[in-house]
mmCIF file of C-alpha atoms in Angstrom:
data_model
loop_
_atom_site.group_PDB
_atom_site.id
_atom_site.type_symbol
_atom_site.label_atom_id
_atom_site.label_comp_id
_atom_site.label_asym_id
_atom_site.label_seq_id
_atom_site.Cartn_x
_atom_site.Cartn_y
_atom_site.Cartn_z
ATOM 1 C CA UNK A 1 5.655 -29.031 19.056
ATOM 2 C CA UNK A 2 4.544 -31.806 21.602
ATOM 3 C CA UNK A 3 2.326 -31.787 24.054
ATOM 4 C CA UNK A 4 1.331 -34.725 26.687
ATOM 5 C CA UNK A 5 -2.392 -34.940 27.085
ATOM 6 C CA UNK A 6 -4.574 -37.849 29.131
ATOM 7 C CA UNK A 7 -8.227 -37.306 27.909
ATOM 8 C CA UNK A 8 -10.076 -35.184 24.888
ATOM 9 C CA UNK A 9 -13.682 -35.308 26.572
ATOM 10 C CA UNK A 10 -16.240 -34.244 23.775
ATOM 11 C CA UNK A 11 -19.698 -32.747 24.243
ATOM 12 C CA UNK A 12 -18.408 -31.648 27.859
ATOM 13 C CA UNK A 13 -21.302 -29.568 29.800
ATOM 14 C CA UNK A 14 -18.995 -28.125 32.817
ATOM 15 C CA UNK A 15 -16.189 -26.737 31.173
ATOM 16 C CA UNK A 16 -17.193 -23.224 30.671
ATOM 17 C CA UNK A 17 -20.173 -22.172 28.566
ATOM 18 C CA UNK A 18 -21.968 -23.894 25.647
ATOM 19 C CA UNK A 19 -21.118 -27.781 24.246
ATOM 20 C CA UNK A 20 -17.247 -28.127 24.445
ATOM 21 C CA UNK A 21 -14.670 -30.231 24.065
ATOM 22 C CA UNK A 22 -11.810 -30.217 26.849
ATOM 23 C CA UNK A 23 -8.360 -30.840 26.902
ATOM 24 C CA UNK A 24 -6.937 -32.970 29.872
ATOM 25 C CA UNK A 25 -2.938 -32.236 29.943
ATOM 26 C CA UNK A 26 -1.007 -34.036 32.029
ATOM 27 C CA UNK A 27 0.972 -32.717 35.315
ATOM 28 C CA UNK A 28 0.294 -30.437 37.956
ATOM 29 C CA UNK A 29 2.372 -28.335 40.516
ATOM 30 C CA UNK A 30 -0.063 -28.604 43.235
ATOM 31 C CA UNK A 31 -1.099 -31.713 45.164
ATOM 32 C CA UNK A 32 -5.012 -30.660 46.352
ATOM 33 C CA UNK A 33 -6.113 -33.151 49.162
ATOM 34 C CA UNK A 34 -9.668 -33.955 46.778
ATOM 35 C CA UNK A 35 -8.070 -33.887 43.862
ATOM 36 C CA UNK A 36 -10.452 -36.032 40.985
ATOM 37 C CA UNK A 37 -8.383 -36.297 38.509
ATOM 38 C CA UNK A 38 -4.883 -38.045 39.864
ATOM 39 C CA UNK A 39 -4.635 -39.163 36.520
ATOM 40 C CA UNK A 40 -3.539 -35.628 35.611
ATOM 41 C CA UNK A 41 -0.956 -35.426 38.805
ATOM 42 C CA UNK A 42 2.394 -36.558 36.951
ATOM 43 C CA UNK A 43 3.807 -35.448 33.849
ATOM 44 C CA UNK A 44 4.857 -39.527 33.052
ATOM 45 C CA UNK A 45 2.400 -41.742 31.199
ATOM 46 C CA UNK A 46 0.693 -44.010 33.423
ATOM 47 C CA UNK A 47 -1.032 -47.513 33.357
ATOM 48 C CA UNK A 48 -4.235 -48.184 35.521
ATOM 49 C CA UNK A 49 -5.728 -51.492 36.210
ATOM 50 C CA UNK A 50 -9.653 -50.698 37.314
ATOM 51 C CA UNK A 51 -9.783 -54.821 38.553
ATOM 52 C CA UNK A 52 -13.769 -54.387 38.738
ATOM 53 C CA UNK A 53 -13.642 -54.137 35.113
ATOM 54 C CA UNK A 54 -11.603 -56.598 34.344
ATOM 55 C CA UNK A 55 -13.585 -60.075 32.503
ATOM 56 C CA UNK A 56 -10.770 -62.350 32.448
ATOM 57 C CA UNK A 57 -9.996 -62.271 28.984
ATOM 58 C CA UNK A 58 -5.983 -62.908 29.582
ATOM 59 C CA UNK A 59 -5.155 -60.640 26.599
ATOM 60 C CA UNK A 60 -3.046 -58.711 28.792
ATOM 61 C CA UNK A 61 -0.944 -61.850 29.477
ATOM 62 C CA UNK A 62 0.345 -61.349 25.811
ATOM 63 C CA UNK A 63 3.506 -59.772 24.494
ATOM 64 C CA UNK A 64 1.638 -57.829 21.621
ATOM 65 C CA UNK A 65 -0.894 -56.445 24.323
ATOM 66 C CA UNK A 66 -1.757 -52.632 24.266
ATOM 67 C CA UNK A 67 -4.522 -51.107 26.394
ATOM 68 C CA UNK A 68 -6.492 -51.188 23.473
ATOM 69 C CA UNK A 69 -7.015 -55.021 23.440
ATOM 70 C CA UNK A 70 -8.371 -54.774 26.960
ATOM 71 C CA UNK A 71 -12.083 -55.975 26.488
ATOM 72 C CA UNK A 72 -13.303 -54.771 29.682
ATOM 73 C CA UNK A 73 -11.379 -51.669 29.578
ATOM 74 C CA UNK A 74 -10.015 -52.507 33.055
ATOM 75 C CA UNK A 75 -6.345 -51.092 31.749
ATOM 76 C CA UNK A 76 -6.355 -47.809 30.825
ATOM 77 C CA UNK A 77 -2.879 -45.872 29.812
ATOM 78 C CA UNK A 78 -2.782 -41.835 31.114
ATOM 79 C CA UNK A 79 -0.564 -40.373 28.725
ATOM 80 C CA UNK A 80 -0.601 -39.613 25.051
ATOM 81 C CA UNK A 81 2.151 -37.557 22.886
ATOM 82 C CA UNK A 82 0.072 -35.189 20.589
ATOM 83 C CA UNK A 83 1.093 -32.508 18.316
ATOM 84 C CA UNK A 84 -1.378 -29.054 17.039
ATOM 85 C CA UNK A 85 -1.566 -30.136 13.804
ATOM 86 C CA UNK A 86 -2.757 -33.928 14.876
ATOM 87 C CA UNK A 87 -4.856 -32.406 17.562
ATOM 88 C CA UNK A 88 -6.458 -29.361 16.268
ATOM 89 C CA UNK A 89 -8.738 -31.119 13.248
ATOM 90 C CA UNK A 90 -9.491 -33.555 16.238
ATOM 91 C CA UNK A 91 -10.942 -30.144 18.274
ATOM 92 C CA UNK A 92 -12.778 -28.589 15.100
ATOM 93 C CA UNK A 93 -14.728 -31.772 14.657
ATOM 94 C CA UNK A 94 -17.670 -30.462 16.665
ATOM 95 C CA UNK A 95 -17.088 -26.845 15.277
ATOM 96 C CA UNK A 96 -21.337 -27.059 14.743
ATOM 97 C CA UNK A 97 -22.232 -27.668 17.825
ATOM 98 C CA UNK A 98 -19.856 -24.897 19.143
ATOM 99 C CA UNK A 99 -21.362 -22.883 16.941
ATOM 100 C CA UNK A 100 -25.279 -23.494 17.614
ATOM 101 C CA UNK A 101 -24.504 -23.770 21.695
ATOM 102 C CA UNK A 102 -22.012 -20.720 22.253
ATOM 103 C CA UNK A 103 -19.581 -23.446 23.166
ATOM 104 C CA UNK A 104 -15.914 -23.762 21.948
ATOM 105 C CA UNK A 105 -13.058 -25.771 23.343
ATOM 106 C CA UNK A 106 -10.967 -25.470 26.990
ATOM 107 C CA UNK A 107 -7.737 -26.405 27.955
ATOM 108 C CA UNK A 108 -7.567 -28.083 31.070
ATOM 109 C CA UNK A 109 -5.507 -30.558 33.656
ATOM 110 C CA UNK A 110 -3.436 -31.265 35.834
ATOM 111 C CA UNK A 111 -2.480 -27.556 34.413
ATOM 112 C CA UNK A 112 -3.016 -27.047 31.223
ATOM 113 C CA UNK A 113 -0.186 -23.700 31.280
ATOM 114 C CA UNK A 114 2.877 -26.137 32.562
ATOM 115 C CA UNK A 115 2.747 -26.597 29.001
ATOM 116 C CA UNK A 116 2.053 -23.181 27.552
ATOM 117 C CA UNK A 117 3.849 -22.819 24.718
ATOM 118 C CA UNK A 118 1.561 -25.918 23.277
ATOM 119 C CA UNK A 119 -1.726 -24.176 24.719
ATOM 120 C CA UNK A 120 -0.560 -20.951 22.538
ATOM 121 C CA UNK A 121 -0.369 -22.175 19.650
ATOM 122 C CA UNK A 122 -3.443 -24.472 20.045
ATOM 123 C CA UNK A 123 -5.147 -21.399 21.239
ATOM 124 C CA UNK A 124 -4.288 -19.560 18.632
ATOM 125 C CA UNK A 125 -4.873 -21.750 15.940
ATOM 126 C CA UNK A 126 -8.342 -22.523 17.320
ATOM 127 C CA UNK A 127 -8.740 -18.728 16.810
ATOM 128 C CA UNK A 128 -7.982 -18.728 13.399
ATOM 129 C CA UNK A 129 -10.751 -21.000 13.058
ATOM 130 C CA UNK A 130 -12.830 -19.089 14.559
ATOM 131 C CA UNK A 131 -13.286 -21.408 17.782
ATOM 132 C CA UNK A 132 -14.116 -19.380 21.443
ATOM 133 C CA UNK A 133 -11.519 -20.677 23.784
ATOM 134 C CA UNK A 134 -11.237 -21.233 27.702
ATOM 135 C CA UNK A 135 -8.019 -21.933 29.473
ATOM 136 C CA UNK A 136 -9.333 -23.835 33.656
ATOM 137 C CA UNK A 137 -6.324 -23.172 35.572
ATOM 138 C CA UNK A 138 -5.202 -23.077 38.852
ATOM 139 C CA UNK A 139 -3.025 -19.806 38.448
ATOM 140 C CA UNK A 140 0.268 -21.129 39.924
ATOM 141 C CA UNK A 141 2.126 -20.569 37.111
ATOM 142 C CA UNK A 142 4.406 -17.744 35.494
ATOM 143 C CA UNK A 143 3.600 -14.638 34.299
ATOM 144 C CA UNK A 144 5.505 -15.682 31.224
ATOM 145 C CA UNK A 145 3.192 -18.745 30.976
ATOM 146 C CA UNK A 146 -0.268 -16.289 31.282
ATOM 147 C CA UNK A 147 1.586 -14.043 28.757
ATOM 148 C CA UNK A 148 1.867 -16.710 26.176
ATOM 149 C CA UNK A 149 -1.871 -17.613 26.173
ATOM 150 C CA UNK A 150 -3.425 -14.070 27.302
ATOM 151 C CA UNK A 151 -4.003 -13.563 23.464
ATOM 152 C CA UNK A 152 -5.615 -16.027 22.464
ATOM 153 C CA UNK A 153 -8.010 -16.968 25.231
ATOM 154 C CA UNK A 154 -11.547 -15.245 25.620
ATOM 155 C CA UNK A 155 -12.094 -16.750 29.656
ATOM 156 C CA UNK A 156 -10.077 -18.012 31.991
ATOM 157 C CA UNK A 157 -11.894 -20.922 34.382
ATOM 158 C CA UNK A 158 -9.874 -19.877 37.660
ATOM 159 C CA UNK A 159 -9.918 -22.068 40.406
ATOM 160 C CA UNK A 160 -9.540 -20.632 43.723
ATOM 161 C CA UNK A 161 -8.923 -22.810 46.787
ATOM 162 C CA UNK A 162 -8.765 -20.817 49.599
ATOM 163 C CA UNK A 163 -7.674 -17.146 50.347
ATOM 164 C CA UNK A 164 -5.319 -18.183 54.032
ATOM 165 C CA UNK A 165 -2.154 -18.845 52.624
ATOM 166 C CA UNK A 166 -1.925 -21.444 55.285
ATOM 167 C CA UNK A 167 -5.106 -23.197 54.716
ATOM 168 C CA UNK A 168 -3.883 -23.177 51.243
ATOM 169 C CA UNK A 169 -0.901 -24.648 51.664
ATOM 170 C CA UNK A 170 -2.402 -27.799 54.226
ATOM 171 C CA UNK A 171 -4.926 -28.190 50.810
ATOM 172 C CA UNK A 172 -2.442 -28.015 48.322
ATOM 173 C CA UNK A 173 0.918 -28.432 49.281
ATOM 174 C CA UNK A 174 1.924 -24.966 47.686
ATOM 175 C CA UNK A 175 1.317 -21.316 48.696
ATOM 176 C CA UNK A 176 -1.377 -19.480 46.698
ATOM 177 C CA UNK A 177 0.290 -16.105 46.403
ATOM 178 C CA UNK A 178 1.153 -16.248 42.995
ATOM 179 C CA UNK A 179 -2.463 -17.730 42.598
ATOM 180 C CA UNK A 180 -3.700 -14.015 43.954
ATOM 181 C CA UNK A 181 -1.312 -12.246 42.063
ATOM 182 C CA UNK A 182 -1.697 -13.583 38.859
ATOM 183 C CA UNK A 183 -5.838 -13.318 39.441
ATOM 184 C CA UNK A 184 -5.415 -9.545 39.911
ATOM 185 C CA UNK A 185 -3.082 -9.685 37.207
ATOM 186 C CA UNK A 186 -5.678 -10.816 34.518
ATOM 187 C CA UNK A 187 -8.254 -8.632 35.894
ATOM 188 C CA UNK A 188 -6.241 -5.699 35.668
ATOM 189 C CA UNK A 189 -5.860 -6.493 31.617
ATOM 190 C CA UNK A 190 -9.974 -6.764 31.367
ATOM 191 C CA UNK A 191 -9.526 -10.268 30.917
ATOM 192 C CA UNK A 192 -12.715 -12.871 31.313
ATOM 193 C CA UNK A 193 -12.846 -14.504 34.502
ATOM 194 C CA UNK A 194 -15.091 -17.307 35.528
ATOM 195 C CA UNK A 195 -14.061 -18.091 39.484
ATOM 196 C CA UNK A 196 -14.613 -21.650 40.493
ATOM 197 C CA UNK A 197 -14.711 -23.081 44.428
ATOM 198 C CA UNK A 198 -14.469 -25.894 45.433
ATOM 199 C CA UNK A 199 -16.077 -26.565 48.722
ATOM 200 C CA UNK A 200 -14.858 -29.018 51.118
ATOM 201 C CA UNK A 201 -16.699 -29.436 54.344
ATOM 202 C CA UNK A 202 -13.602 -29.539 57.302
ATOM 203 C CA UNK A 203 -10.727 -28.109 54.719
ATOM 204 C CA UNK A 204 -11.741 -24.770 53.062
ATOM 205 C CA UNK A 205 -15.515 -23.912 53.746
ATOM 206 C CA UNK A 206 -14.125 -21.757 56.627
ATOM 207 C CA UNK A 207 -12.624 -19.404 53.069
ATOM 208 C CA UNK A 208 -15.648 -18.907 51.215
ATOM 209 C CA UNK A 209 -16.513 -15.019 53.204
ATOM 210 C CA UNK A 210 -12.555 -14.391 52.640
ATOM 211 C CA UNK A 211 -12.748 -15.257 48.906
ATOM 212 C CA UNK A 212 -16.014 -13.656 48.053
ATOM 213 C CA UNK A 213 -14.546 -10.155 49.769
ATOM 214 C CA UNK A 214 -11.408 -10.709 48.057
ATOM 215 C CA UNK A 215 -13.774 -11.216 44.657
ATOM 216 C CA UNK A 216 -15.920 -8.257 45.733
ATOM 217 C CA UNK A 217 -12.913 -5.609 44.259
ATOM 218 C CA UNK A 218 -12.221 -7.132 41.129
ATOM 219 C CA UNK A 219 -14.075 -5.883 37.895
ATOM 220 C CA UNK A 220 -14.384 -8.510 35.446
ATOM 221 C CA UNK A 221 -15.348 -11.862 36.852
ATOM 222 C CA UNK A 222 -18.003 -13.218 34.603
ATOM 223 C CA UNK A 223 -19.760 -15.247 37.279
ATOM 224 C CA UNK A 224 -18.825 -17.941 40.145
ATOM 225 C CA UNK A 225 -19.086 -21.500 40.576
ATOM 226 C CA UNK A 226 -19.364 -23.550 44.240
ATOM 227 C CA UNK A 227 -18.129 -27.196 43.132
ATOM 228 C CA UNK A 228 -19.268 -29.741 45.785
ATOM 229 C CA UNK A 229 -16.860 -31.793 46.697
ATOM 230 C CA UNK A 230 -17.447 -35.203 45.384
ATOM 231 C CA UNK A 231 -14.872 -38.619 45.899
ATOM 232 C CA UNK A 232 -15.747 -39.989 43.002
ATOM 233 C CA UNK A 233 -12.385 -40.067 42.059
ATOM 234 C CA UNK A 234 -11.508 -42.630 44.887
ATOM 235 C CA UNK A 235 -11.406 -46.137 41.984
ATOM 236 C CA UNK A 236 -8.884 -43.895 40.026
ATOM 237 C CA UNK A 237 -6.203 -43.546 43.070
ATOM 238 C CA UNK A 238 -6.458 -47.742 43.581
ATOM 239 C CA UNK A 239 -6.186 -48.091 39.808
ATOM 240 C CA UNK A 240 -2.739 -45.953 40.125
ATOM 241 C CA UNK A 241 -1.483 -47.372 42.995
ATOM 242 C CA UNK A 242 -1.662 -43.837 44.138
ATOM 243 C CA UNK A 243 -2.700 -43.027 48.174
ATOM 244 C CA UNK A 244 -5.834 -41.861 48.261
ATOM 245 C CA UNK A 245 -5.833 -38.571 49.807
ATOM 246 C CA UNK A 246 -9.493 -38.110 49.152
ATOM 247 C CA UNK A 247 -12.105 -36.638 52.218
ATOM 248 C CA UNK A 248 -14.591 -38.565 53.407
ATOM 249 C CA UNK A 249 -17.132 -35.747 54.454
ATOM 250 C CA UNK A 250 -19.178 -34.480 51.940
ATOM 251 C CA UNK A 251 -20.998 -31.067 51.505
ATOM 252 C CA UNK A 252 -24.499 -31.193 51.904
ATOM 253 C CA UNK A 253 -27.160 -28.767 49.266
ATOM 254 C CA UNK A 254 -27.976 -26.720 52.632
ATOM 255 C CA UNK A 255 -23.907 -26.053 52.575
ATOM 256 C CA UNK A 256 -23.328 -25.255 49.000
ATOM 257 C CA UNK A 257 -26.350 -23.535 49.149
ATOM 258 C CA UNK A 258 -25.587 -20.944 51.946
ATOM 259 C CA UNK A 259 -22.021 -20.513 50.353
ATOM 260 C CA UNK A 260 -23.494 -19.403 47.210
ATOM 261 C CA UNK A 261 -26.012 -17.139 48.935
ATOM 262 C CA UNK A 262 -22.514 -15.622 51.037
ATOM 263 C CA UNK A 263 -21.069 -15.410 48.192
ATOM 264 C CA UNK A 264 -24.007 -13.584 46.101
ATOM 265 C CA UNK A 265 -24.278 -10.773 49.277
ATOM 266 C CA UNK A 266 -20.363 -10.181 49.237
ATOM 267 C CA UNK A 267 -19.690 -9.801 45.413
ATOM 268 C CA UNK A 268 -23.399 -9.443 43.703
ATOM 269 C CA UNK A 269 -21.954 -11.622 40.827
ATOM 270 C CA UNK A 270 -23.816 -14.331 39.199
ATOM 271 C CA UNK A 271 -22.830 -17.344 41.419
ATOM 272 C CA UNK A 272 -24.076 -20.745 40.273
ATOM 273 C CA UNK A 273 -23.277 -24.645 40.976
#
């Protein structure tokens, strides 16, 4: 069983709780305006040239020349073929510092669960080892695809966008009513649910009241996240030859704070950054 992955990030912090290591999978059905990692977009490998890196060297002017000979990592390649058993010993690694931090690994994207049948049997096999595991998504995907990982996963890191299906679909290019549905759906099996926002000032920060009511019925969210909007991401979009769809207005602490604060009021969850 293959999978197609673009990062393994180790001793990750933001991931869900604990040290963890996280699992970048390539491809991703929606197209989010702020997206940060456009590496993750496509399901095909991909090349990037980050020219402020670049020293000069000219090894990239060879025949033999792999990203790896790039001294100035200016070319990096998005897109590995992995299988479990090559990637799993890879994951159990840091199985200590899991361990001693209530950590574990997550599965993440693109979406991770466009390639569920791989993030089952890594799941599982994690669980065999005795590994707590997190699946981010951002729900628009199957019911067959939750199914397959439902098992094996003790949270889920849901994103949600915004609650219009309008607004939504100006954001994201897709509607987010199997997002809704399949959030309901893992609350209604008693399943772990960490919520994560992302705010952006002028896109969805008129959603956050609409969200946290919507949040405010459900019965096993674990706590919230607001995610400021950063553009960060904007050297990876030139380094793909990708538009840059990124917005230029940024949240400011007074925002993100009175979001949380609406969002404490609504649901009386733990809501953090």
């Amino acid at each position: 069983m293959i999978a197609t992955i673009f990062e393994i990030k180790r001793f990750a912090v933001h991931d869900g709780d604990g040290i963890r290591t996280t699992v970048f999978f390539k491809g991703c059905p929606l197209r989010c305006i702020w997206c940060h990692n456009p590496e993750g977009l496509s399901f095909e490998p991909q090349q990037a040239f980050f020219e402020h890196k670049c020293v000069g060297c000219g090894e990239c002017k060879k025949e033999s020349f792999s990203t790896e000979d790039c001294l100035g990592e200016a070319r990096i390649y998005y897109g590995k073929e992995i299988t479990v058993d090559e990637l799993l010993p890879v994951l159990l690694e840091d199985k200590d510092f899991f361990e001693n931090s209530d950590g574990g690994v997550t599965l993440s994207g693109g979406e991770c669960l466009m390639q569920a049948e791989f993030c089952a049997e890594l799941l599982k096999r994690l669980k065999e080892n005795g590994v707590h595991t997190a699946v981010d998504t951002c729900g628009f995907v199957s019911k067959e695809a939750l199914n397959k990982v439902i098992p094996y996963t003790d949270v889920f890191l849901y994103d949600l966008k915004a609650y219009d299906d309008e607004v939504h679909i100006k954001c994201t290019g897709k509607s987010n009513k199997i997002i809704l549905e399949n959030l309901l759906y893992l609350d209604s099996l008693g399943k772990n649910i960490e919520i994560r926002i992302p705010y952006v000032p002028e896109y969805n920060s008129d959603q956050i009241e609409k969200i946290a009511i919507l949040l405010s019925k459900l019965k096993h969210i674990t706590k919230i996240r607001v995610l400021p909007y950063h553009n960060y991401a904007g050297s990876k979009y030139v380094a793909l030859n990708m538009k840059n769809t990124l917005p230029q207005i940024l949240p400011t602490d007074e925002e993100i704070d009175e979001a949380r604060k609406l969002i404490k009021n609504i649901t009386n969850f733990v809501v953090l950054y």
